[in-house]
Tab-separated table of C-alpha atoms in Angstrom:
chain	number	residue	atom	x	y	z
A	1	LEU	CA	16.141	5.784	-12.289
A	2	ARG	CA	18.970	5.478	-9.137
A	3	LEU	CA	17.480	2.933	-7.669
A	4	GLN	CA	16.984	0.998	-9.725
A	5	LYS	CA	21.150	1.060	-11.363
A	6	GLU	CA	22.009	0.821	-7.312
A	7	LEU	CA	19.522	-2.299	-6.626
A	8	PRO	CA	21.283	-5.959	-7.741
A	9	GLY	CA	20.334	-7.760	-11.144
A	10	ASN	CA	16.834	-9.654	-9.372
A	11	TYR	CA	15.718	-6.843	-8.157
A	12	ALA	CA	12.723	-5.315	-11.396
A	13	LEU	CA	11.829	-1.859	-10.097
A	14	ILE	CA	8.471	-0.557	-11.403
A	15	VAL	CA	7.354	2.931	-10.218
A	16	LYS	CA	3.496	3.592	-10.746
A	17	THR	CA	2.811	7.483	-10.261
A	18	HIS	CA	-0.629	8.298	-8.606
A	19	ARG	CA	-3.522	8.290	-11.860
A	20	PHE	CA	-3.420	11.902	-11.030
A	21	ALA	CA	-0.115	12.341	-10.993
A	22	ARG	CA	1.927	15.203	-12.548
A	23	ASN	CA	5.418	13.598	-13.254
A	24	LYS	CA	3.926	10.782	-15.488
A	25	GLU	CA	7.368	10.381	-17.103
A	26	LEU	CA	8.827	8.569	-14.287
A	27	ASP	CA	6.695	5.244	-14.509
A	28	SER	CA	7.118	2.310	-15.863
A	29	ALA	CA	7.196	1.557	-19.359
A	30	VAL	CA	4.295	-1.574	-18.142
A	31	THR	CA	0.941	-1.001	-18.562
A	32	TYR	CA	-0.996	-2.373	-16.068
A	33	ALA	CA	-2.653	-0.507	-13.743
A	34	ALA	CA	-0.606	-0.826	-10.565
A	35	GLU	CA	-4.379	-2.870	-8.896
A	36	TYR	CA	-3.158	-5.801	-11.136
A	37	LEU	CA	0.420	-5.504	-10.536
A	38	GLN	CA	0.818	-4.883	-6.362
A	39	ILE	CA	-0.598	-8.841	-7.095
A	40	LEU	CA	3.529	-9.527	-8.506
A	41	ALA	CA	5.307	-7.275	-6.475
A	42	ASP	CA	7.226	-8.494	-2.753
A	43	VAL	CA	7.702	-5.018	-2.158
A	44	LEU	CA	5.312	-1.918	-2.524
A	45	ILE	CA	6.899	1.112	-2.199
A	46	THR	CA	4.391	3.998	-1.231
A	47	ASP	CA	3.611	7.324	0.311
A	48	TYR	CA	0.081	8.156	1.305
A	49	SER	CA	-2.050	6.266	-0.996
A	50	SER	CA	-4.325	4.182	-0.046
A	51	ILE	CA	-2.778	2.022	-2.226
A	52	TYR	CA	-1.448	0.839	1.108
A	53	PHE	CA	-4.514	-0.632	3.174
A	54	ASP	CA	-4.910	-3.506	-0.877
A	55	TYR	CA	-1.499	-4.622	-0.289
A	56	LEU	CA	-1.435	-5.105	3.296
A	57	TYR	CA	-3.884	-8.255	2.037
A	58	PHE	CA	-0.799	-9.309	0.884
A	59	ARG	CA	1.376	-9.299	3.446
A	60	ARG	CA	4.301	-8.827	2.926
A	61	PRO	CA	6.781	-5.308	3.321
A	62	VAL	CA	5.784	-1.724	2.666
A	63	VAL	CA	8.238	0.589	2.906
A	64	LEU	CA	6.634	3.935	3.603
A	65	PHE	CA	8.571	6.535	1.330
A	66	ALA	CA	7.379	9.853	3.039
A	67	PRO	CA	10.360	12.461	2.307
A	68	ASP	CA	7.987	15.715	2.648
A	69	LEU	CA	6.002	13.974	5.931
A	70	GLU	CA	6.186	17.180	8.125
A	71	ALA	CA	4.571	18.997	5.055
A	72	TYR	CA	2.017	16.618	4.211
A	73	LEU	CA	1.236	16.518	7.693
A	74	SER	CA	0.908	20.549	8.456
A	75	THR	CA	-1.334	20.806	5.356
A	76	VAL	CA	-2.996	17.756	4.413
A	77	GLY	CA	-2.951	15.346	7.534
A	78	LEU	CA	-3.862	11.000	7.926
A	79	TYR	CA	-5.899	9.387	9.433
A	80	ARG	CA	-3.874	8.145	11.441
A	81	PRO	CA	-0.313	8.825	13.193
A	82	TYR	CA	2.276	7.186	10.507
A	83	GLU	CA	3.886	5.699	13.862
A	84	THR	CA	0.724	2.926	14.121
A	85	ILE	CA	1.121	2.373	10.513
A	86	PRO	CA	3.532	-1.419	9.717
A	87	GLY	CA	5.933	-0.425	7.527
A	88	LYS	CA	9.619	1.197	6.713
A	89	LEU	CA	9.130	5.034	7.553
A	90	VAL	CA	12.020	6.343	5.140
A	91	GLN	CA	11.973	9.438	3.884
A	92	ASP	CA	15.152	9.499	2.022
A	93	TYR	CA	17.427	8.121	-0.506
A	94	ASP	CA	19.245	6.740	1.515
A	95	GLN	CA	16.931	5.471	3.418
A	96	LEU	CA	14.415	3.968	1.344
A	97	ARG	CA	17.370	2.237	-0.225
A	98	GLU	CA	18.218	0.027	2.421
A	99	ALA	CA	14.867	-0.703	3.497
A	100	VAL	CA	14.833	-2.715	-0.123
A	101	LEU	CA	17.241	-4.426	0.832
A	102	THR	CA	16.679	-5.292	4.202
A	103	THR	CA	13.546	-6.341	4.416
A	104	ASP	CA	14.293	-10.425	5.684
A	105	ILE	CA	15.227	-8.624	8.746
A	106	TRP	CA	12.550	-5.606	8.771
A	107	ALA	CA	9.078	-7.624	8.081
A	108	ASP	CA	9.254	-9.820	10.549
A	109	GLU	CA	7.157	-12.251	12.258
A	110	ASP	CA	6.223	-9.496	14.879
A	111	TYR	CA	5.239	-7.075	11.213
A	112	ILE	CA	3.049	-9.341	9.948
A	113	ALA	CA	1.522	-10.227	13.581
A	114	ARG	CA	1.446	-5.875	13.340
A	115	MET	CA	0.209	-6.258	9.449
A	116	ASP	CA	-2.576	-8.422	10.470
A	117	ARG	CA	-3.886	-6.172	13.709
A	118	LEU	CA	-4.207	-3.484	10.903
A	119	TRP	CA	-5.582	-5.430	8.205
A	120	ASN	CA	-8.703	-7.173	11.319
A	121	GLU	CA	-9.063	-3.723	12.661
A	122	GLN	CA	-9.468	-1.819	9.235
A	123	MET	CA	-10.936	-4.452	6.076
A	124	ALA	CA	-12.462	-7.168	8.769
A	125	TYR	CA	-15.987	-6.083	6.391
A	126	CYS	CA	-13.959	-6.527	3.051
A	127	ASP	CA	-15.894	-9.452	1.823
A	128	GLY	CA	-16.387	-8.943	-1.392
A	129	CYS	CA	-20.152	-7.847	-1.085
A	130	SER	CA	-20.201	-4.279	-1.148
A	131	THR	CA	-21.948	-2.579	-3.630
A	132	GLU	CA	-24.814	-5.718	-3.315
A	133	LYS	CA	-24.529	-4.164	0.553
A	134	LEU	CA	-25.561	-0.594	-1.001
A	135	LEU	CA	-27.680	-1.212	-3.147
A	136	THR	CA	-29.832	-3.893	-0.780
A	137	GLN	CA	-29.451	-1.416	1.866
A	138	ILE	CA	-30.978	1.899	-0.829
A	139	GLY	CA	-33.477	-0.572	-2.548
A	140	LEU	CA	-32.374	-0.915	-5.235
A	141	LEU	CA	-31.980	-4.857	-5.030
A	142	PRO	CA	-34.568	-7.191	-2.480
A	143	ARG	CA	-32.976	-7.862	0.958
A	144	LYS	CA	-32.572	-11.714	0.144
A	145	THR	CA	-34.673	-13.593	2.964
A	146	ALA	CA	-34.923	-17.448	3.491
A	147	ARG	CA	-35.973	-18.700	0.268
A	148	ASN	CA	-33.687	-15.966	-2.045
């Protein structure tokens, strides 16, 4: 990939397309699932994927690569305006390269504070017990009482 060739030697670009993507030939040879790779990633480059919210946990830079933003907005749409989502919105290759190389400048304390606000707004109830709560709610698990 062009970006990998133009990044300094201490950068490694790992590409994982969506599991339903047609262009699987773009994927890196790394076979780990994206959920595992994000633990190691210093920067996430994504488009409209929900992996953004998974990665939000790490409070690290996110580059929102959306070269087709206008078309996407007119056909699919977003839950919230991209301008309200912490991250560096880029729409072409040159902006993408620049964003990856300058995370130390734009991913500052204000950026982290915006991520924290979004986390508290969207993810505050994520406590690792969602399945248990659902199964209890639909009656497949007993409700906890003071005795159990």
